[in-house]
Coordinates of C-alpha atoms in Angstrom, one line a residue:
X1 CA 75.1 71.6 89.4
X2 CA 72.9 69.3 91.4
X3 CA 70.7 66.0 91.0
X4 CA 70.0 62.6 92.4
X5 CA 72.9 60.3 93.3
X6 CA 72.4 57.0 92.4
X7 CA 74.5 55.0 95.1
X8 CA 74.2 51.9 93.4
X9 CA 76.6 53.4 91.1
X10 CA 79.2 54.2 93.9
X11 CA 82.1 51.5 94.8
X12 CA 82.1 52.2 98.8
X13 CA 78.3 52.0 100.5
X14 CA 76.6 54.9 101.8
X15 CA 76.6 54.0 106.1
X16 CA 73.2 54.1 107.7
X17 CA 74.6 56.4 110.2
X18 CA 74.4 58.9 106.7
X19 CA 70.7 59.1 106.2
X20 CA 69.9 59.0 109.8
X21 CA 71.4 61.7 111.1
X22 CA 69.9 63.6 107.4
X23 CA 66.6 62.8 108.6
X24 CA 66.7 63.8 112.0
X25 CA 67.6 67.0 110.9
X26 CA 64.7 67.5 108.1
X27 CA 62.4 66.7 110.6
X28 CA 63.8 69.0 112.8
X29 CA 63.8 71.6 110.0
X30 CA 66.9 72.0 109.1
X31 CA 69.5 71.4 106.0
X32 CA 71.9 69.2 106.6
X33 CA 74.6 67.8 103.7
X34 CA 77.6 65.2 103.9
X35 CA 80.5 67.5 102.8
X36 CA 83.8 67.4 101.4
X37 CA 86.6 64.4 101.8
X38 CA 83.7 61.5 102.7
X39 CA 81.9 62.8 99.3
X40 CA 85.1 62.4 97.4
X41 CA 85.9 59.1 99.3
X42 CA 82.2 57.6 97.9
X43 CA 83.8 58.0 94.6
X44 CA 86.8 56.1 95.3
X45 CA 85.4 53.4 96.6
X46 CA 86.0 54.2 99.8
X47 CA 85.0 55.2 103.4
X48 CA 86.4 56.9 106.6
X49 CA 84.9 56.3 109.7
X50 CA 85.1 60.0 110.0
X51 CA 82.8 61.7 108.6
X52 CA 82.1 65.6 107.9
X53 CA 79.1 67.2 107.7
X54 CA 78.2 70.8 107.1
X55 CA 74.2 72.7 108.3
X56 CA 71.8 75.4 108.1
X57 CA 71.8 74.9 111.8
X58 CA 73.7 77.0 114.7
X59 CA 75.7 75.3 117.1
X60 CA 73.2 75.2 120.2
X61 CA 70.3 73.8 117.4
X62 CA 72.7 71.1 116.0
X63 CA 73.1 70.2 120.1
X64 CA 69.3 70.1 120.1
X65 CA 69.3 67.5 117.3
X66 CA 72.2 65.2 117.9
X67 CA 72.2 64.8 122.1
X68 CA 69.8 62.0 122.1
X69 CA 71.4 60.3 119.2
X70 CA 74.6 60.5 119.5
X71 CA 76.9 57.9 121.8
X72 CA 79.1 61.1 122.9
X73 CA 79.5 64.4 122.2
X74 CA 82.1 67.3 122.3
X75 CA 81.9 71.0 121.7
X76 CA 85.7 71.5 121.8
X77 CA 84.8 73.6 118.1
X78 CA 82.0 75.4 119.0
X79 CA 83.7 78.5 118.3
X80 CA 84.0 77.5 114.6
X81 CA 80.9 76.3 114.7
X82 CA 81.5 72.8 115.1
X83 CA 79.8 70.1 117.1
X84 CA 81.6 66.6 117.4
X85 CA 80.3 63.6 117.8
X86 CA 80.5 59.4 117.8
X87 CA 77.7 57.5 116.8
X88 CA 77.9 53.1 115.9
X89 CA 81.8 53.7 115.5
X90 CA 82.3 57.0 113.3
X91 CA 83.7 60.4 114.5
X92 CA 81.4 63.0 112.8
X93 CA 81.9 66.4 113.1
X94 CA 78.7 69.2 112.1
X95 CA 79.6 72.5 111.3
X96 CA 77.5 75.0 110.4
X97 CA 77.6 76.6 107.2
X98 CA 80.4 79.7 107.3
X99 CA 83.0 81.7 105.8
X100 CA 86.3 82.1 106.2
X101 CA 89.4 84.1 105.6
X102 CA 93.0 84.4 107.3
X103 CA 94.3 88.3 108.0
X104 CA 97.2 88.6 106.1
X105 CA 99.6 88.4 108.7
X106 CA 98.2 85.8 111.0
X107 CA 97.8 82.8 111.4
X108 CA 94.2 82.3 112.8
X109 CA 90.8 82.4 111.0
X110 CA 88.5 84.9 111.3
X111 CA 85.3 83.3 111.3
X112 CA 81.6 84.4 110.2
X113 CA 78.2 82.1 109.6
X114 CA 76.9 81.3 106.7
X115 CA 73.1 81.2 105.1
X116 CA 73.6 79.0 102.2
X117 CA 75.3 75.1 101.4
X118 CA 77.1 76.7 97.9
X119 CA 78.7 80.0 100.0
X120 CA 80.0 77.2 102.1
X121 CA 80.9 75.2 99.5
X122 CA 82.9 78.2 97.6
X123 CA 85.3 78.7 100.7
X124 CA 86.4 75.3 100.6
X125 CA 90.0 74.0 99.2
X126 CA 90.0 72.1 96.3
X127 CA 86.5 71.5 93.8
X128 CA 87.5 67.6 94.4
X129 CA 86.5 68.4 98.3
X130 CA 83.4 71.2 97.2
X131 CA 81.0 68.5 96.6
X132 CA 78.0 68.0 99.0
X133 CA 75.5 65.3 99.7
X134 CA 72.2 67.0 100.5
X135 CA 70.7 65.1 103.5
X136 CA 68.4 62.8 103.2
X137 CA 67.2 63.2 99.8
X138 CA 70.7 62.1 98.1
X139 CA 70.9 64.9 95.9
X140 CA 74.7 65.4 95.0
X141 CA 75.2 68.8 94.8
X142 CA 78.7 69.6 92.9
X143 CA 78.8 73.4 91.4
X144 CA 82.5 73.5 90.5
X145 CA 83.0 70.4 88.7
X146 CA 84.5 68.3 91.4
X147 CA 83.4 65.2 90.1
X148 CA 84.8 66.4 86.7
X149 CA 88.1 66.8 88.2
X150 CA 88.3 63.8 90.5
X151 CA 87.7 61.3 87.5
X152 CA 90.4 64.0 85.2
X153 CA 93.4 63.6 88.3
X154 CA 93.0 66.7 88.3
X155 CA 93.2 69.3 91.3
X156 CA 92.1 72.7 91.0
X157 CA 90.2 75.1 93.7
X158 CA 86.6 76.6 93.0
X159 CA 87.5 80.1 93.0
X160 CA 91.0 81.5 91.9
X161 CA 93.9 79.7 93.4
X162 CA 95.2 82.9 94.4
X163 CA 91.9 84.1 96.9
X164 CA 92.2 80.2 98.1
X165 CA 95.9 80.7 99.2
X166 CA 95.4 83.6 100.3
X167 CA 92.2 82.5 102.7
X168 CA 94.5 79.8 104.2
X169 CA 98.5 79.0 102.9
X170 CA 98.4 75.4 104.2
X171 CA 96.5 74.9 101.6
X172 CA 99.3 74.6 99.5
X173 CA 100.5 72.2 101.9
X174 CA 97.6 70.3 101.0
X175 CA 97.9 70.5 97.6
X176 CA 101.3 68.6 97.3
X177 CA 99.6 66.1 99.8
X178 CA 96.3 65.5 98.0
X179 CA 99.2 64.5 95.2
X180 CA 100.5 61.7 97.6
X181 CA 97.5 60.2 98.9
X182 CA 95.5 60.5 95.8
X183 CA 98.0 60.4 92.8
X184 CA 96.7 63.7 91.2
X185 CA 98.1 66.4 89.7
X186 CA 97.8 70.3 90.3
X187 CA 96.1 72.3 87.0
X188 CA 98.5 75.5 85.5
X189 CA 96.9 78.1 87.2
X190 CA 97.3 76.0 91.1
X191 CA 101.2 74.9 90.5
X192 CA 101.8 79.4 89.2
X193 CA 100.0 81.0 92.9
X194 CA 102.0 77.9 94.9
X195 CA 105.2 79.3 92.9
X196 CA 104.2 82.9 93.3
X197 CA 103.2 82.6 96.9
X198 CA 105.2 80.3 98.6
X199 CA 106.8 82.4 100.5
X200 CA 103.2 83.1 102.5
X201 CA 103.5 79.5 104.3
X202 CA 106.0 81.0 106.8
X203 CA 102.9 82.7 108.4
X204 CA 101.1 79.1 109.5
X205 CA 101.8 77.7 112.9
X206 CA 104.5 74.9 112.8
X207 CA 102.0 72.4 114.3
X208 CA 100.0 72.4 111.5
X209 CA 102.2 72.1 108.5
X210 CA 104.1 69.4 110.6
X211 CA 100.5 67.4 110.7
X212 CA 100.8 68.2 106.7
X213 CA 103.8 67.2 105.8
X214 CA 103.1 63.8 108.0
X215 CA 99.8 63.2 106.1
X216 CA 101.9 63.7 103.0
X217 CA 105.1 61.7 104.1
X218 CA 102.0 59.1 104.9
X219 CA 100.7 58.9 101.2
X220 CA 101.2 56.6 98.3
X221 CA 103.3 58.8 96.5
X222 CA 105.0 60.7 99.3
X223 CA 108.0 61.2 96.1
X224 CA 105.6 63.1 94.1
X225 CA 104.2 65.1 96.5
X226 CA 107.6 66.3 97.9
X227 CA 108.8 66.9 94.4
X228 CA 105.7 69.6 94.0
X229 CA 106.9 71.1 97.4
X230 CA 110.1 71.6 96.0
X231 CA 108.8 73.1 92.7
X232 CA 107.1 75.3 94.0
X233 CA 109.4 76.7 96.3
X234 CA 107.1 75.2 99.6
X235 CA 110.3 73.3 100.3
X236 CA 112.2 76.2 100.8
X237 CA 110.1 77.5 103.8
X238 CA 108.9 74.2 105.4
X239 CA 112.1 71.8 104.3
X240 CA 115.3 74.1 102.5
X241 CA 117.7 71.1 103.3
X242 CA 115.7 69.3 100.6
X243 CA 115.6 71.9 98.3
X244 CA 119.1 72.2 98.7
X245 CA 119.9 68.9 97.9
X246 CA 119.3 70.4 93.7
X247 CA 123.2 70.4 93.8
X248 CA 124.2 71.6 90.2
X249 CA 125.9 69.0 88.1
X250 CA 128.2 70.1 85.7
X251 CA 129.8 67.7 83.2
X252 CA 133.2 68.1 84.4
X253 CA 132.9 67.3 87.9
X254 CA 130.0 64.1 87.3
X255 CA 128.0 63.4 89.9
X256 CA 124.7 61.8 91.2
X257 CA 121.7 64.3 91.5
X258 CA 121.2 63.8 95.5
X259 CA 117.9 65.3 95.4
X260 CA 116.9 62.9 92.8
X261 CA 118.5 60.0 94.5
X262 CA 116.7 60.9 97.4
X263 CA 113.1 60.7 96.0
X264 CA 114.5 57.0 94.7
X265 CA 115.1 55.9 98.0
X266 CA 112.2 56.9 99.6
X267 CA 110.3 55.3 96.6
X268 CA 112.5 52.0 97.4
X269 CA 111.7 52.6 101.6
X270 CA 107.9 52.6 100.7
X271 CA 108.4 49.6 98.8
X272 CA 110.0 47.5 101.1
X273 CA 107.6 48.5 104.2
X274 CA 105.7 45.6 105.6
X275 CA 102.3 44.8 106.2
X276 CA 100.6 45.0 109.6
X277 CA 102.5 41.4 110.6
X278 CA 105.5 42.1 109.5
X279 CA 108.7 44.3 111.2
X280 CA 107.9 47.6 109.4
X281 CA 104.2 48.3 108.6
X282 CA 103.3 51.0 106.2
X283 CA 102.9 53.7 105.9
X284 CA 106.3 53.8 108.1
X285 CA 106.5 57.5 108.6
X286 CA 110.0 57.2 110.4
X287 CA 111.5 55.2 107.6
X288 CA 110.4 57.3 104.6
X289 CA 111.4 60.4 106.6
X290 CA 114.8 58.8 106.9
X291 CA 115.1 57.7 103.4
X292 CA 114.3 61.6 102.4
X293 CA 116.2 63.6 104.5
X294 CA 119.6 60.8 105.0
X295 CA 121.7 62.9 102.6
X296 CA 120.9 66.1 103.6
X297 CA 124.9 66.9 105.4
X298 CA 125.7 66.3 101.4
X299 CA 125.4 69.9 100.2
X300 CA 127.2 71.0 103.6
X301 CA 130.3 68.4 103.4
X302 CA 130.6 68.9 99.1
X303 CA 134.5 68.4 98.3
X304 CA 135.6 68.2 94.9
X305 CA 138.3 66.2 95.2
X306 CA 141.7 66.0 92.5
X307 CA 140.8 64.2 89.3
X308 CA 137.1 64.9 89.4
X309 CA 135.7 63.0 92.1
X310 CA 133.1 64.8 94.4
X311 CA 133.6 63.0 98.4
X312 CA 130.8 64.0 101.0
X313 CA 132.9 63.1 104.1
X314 CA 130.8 63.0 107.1
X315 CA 127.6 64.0 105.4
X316 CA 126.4 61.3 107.6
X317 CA 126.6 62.6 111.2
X318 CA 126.2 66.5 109.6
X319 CA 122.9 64.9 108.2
X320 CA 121.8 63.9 111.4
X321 CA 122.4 67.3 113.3
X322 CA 120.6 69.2 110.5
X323 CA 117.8 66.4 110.8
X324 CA 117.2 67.0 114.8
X325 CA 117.2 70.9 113.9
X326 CA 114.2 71.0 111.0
X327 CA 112.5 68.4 112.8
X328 CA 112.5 70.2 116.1
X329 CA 111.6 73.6 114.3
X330 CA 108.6 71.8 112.9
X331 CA 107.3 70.7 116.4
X332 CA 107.9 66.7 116.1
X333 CA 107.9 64.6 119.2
X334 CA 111.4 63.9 120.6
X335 CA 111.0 60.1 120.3
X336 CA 110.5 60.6 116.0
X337 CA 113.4 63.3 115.8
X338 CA 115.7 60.5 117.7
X339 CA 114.8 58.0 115.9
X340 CA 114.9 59.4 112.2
X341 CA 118.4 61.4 113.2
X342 CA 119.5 58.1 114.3
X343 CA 119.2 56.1 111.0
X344 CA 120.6 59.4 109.3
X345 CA 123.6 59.3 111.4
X346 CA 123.7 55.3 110.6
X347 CA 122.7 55.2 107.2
X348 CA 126.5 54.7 105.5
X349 CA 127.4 52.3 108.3
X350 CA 127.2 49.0 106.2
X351 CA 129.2 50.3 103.5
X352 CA 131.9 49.4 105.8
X353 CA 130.8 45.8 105.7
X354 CA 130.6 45.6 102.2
X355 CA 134.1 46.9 101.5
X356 CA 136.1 44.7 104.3
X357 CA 133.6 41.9 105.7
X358 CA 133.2 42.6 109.9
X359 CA 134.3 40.5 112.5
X360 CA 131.6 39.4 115.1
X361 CA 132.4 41.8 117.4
X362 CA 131.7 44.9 114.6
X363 CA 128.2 43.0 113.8
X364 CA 127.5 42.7 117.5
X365 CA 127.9 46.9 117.3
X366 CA 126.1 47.2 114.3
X367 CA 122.5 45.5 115.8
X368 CA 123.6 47.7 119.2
X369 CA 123.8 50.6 117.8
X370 CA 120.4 50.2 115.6
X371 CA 118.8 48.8 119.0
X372 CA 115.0 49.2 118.4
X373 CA 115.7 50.8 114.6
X374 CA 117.6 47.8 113.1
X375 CA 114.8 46.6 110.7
X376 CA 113.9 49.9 110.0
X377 CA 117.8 50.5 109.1
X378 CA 117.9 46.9 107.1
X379 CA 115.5 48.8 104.3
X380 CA 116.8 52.5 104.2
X381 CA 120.3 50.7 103.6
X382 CA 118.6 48.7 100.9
X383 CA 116.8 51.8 99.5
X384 CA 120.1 53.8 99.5
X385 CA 121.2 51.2 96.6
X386 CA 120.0 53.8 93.2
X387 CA 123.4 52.5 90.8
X388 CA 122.4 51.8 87.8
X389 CA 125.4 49.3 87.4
X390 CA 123.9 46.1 88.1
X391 CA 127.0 44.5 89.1
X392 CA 127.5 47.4 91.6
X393 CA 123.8 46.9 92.8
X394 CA 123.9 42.8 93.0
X395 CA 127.4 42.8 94.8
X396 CA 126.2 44.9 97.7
X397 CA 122.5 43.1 97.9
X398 CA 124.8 40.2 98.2
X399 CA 127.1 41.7 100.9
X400 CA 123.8 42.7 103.0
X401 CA 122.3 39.6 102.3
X402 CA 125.4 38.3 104.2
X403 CA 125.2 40.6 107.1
X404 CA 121.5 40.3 107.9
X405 CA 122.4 36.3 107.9
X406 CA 125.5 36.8 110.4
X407 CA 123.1 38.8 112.5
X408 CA 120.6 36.5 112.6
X409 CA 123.3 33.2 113.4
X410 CA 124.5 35.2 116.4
X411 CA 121.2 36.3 117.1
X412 CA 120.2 32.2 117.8
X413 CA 123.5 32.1 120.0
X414 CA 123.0 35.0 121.8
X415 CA 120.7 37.9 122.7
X416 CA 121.4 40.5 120.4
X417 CA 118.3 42.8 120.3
X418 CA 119.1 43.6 124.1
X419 CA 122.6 42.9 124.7
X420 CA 124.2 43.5 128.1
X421 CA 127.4 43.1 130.1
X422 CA 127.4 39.6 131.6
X423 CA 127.2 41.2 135.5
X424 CA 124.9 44.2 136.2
X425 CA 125.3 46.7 138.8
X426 CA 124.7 45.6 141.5
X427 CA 126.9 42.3 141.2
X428 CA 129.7 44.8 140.2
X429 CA 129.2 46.8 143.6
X430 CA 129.0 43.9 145.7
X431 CA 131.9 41.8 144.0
X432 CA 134.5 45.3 144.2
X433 CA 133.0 46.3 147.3
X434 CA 132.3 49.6 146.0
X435 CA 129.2 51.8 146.5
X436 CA 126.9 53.6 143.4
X437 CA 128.8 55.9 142.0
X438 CA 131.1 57.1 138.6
X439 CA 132.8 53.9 138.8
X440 CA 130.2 51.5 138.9
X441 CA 129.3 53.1 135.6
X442 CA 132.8 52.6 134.2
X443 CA 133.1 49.2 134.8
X444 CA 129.9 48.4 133.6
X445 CA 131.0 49.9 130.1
X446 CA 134.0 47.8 130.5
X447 CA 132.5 44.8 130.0
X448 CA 130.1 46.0 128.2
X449 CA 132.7 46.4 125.3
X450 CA 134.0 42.9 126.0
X451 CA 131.0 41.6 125.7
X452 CA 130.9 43.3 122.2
X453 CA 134.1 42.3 121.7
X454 CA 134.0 38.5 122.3
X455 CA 130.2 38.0 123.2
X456 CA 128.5 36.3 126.2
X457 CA 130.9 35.3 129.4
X458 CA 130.1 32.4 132.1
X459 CA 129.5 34.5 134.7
X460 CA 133.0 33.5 136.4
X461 CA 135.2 34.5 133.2
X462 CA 133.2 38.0 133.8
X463 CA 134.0 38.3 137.2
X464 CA 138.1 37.1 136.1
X465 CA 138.0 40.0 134.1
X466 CA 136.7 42.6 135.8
X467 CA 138.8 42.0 138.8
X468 CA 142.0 42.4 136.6
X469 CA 140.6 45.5 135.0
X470 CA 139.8 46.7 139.0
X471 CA 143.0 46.3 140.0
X472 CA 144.6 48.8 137.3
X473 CA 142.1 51.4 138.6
X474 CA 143.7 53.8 140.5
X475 CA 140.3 54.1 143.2
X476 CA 140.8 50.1 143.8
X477 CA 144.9 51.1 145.6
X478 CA 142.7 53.8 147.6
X479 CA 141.2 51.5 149.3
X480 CA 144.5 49.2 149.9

């Protein structure tokens, strides 16, 4: 199906970059069509400043075209057939019109040229991504309904899902992504090959369903996209402590779903993300990690207790070692595994608050121990709040509501975000007369815990007390 677009009927505007670069290549002789995501996008109401294009044109005539044009340009894809480029602000990338399809048992594509825009358009993903805009005479060209689709919510691929999976797994990965960012919903026939071929994701690099799953985590409905994961049985190759967290209820022993409560507080995470001023901004991709994956040590610590109560003891710092394990096997950076292990490992801390109130010293840990996290560990202990008794759910708002104000009245009195012992090495070393070394390192931890303990010293109360704690060191009689 093709004809005319009218773009007076589109929500986002067409950028001039568009038809330039469409008529340098008619007058050069060659087809050239605004592909894919940036098509859907115009029906949206929206635009990325990257944009995709796909050409009659091989990789050394597209160079031909674009050098003179373009600000910069890259042929890092060549291979693929792909010529990158930046021109007035936008990243666009060319490619030449191809097919594709993944050997069963690897993980690369196998790559061939193609002769026509609807072969190319055939190979692709998902119809809502197989619509073209031929270049520059605005003619939408859309032969598997995308438009159809888009406006439906709905997501379905232009040949059978099955030849689409097969071509390239991550697209499954994709699928259940396209449901977070976008808020649709995969046909019959997608949702029965992700069930039946799950299982084939295992043979895609680590790297790149990582970049998925962070695209999907990134998304408006991260919940919903995560929940198709784990119906389809995705979950169990790329995240199985998720799909674990399905613990079974049975009416005897009553319990919360976890893997329900889970999706609730990452719902209640996204919600309470800031904007770009604020301490969190969204999309927050540390947060909503940690509101998914903080009960994961439950399935692992799972005690039914006498009379029917179910305790997860230390689910807490179980959750955090299993956290640092997936994330590493999925190739994040150590800075995001630290930090979303972190608020795992800390997630149940306030409960402790709540339950008996928490002397100075024990809030003074608290915003220590969160260092650099503690907003980010303010909402997931919010989010973690899914009771349905309201009483329950106003009585801890209230007891956090408390905490945060206690932080904040210490925090005028002294520096909490970067708390330190009141003398730093090297006024330890020069007031024991000792050189760098083990010890220097133990008394600094010494009063580093009594400045925890009874906050900020004058500096001659600090030196009082770490001369009495010298002299009952057994290396201060050594040098008697």
């Amino acid at each position: 199906m093709a004809h005319l677009l009218d773009t007076s009927t589109l929500t986002a505007p067409l950028p001039p970059v568009v038809l330039e670069v469409g008529e340098l290549f008619d007058a050069a002789g060659h087809e050239l069509s605004l592909v894919g995501g940036p098509v859907r996008d115009l029906f949206l109401g929206r635009m990325s400043p990257d944009l995709d294009f796909t050409t009659s044109a091989d990789p050394d005539q597209t160079l031909a075209v674009i050098k003179r044009w373009a600000d910069a340009y890259w042929e890092i894809g060549r291979a693929f057939g792909t010529i990158g480029l930046r021109k007035d602000g936008f990243q666009i990338e060319i490619t030449t019109y191809r097919a594709e399809a993944y050997d069963p048992a690897s993980r690369n594509p196998t790559v061939a040229f193609g002769t026509s825009l609807e072969d190319d358009l055939l190979r692709r993903d998902f119809t809502i991504n197989a619509m073209a805009l031929r270049l520059p005479s605005l003619e939408l060209v859309d032969p598997f309904g995308g438009v159809r689709d888009l406006h439906a919510g709905l997501l379905r691929t232009p040949g059978t899902p099955s030849s689409s999976f097969s071509d390239d797994p991550l697209r499954m990965m994709r699928a259940a992504r396209f449901v977070s960012q976008l808020g649709v919903t995969v046909a019959p026939e997608v949702s029965d090959a992700m069930t039946s071929m799950a299982e084939r994701i295992s043979i895609i690099s680590a790297e790149r369903v990582r970049d998925e799953l962070t695209k999907l985590i990134r998304g408006a409905a991260p919940d919903a996209g995560i929940d198709l994961m784990v119906d389809s049985g995705l979950a169990d190759h790329v995240l199985p402590e998720v799909a674990a967290l399905r613990l079974e209820t049975d009416e005897h022993h009553r319990h919360k779903d976890v893997y329900q409560h889970s999706l609730t507080v990452l719902r209640q995470a996204c919600a309470l993300e800031t904007d770009d001023d604020g301490p969190v901004p969204g999309p927050d991709v540390v947060l909503r990690f940690a509101a998914l994956l903080h009960d994961i040590g439950k399935p692992a610590t799972r005690k039914f207790e006498p009379g029917g109560a179910v305790s997860f003891r230390h689910h807490d710092a179980v959750g955090a070692k299993l956290v640092t394990r997936r994330l590493r096997a999925l190739r994040f950076d150590n800075d995001t595994i630290k930090s979303i292990a972190r608020l795992v490992e800390l997630h149940m801390r306030f409960y402790g608050y709540g339950e008996t109130g928490w002397s100075d010293s024990a809030v003074r840990r608290y915003v220590n121990d969160a260092g650099p996290l503690l907003e980010r560990l303010h909402r997931l202990t919010r989010s973690d709040v899914t009771t349905r008794n309201r009483r329950k759910a106003e009585r801890l708002a209230f007891a956090y509501d408390d905490l945060e104000e206690r932080i904040a009245a210490l925090a005028e009195q002294e520096e909490l975000a970067s708390i330190r012992p009141d003398l730093d090495g090297e006024q330890i070393m020069v007031l024991l007369g000792i050189r760098p070394g083990p010890v220097v390192g133990r008394a600094y931890r010494f009063l580093l815990e009594e400045r925890m303990d009874h906050g900020p010293h004058e500096p001659a109360d600090a030196e009082t007390k770490l001369r009495r704690w010298w002299s009952e060191q057994p290396e201060s009689q050594e040098n008697l």
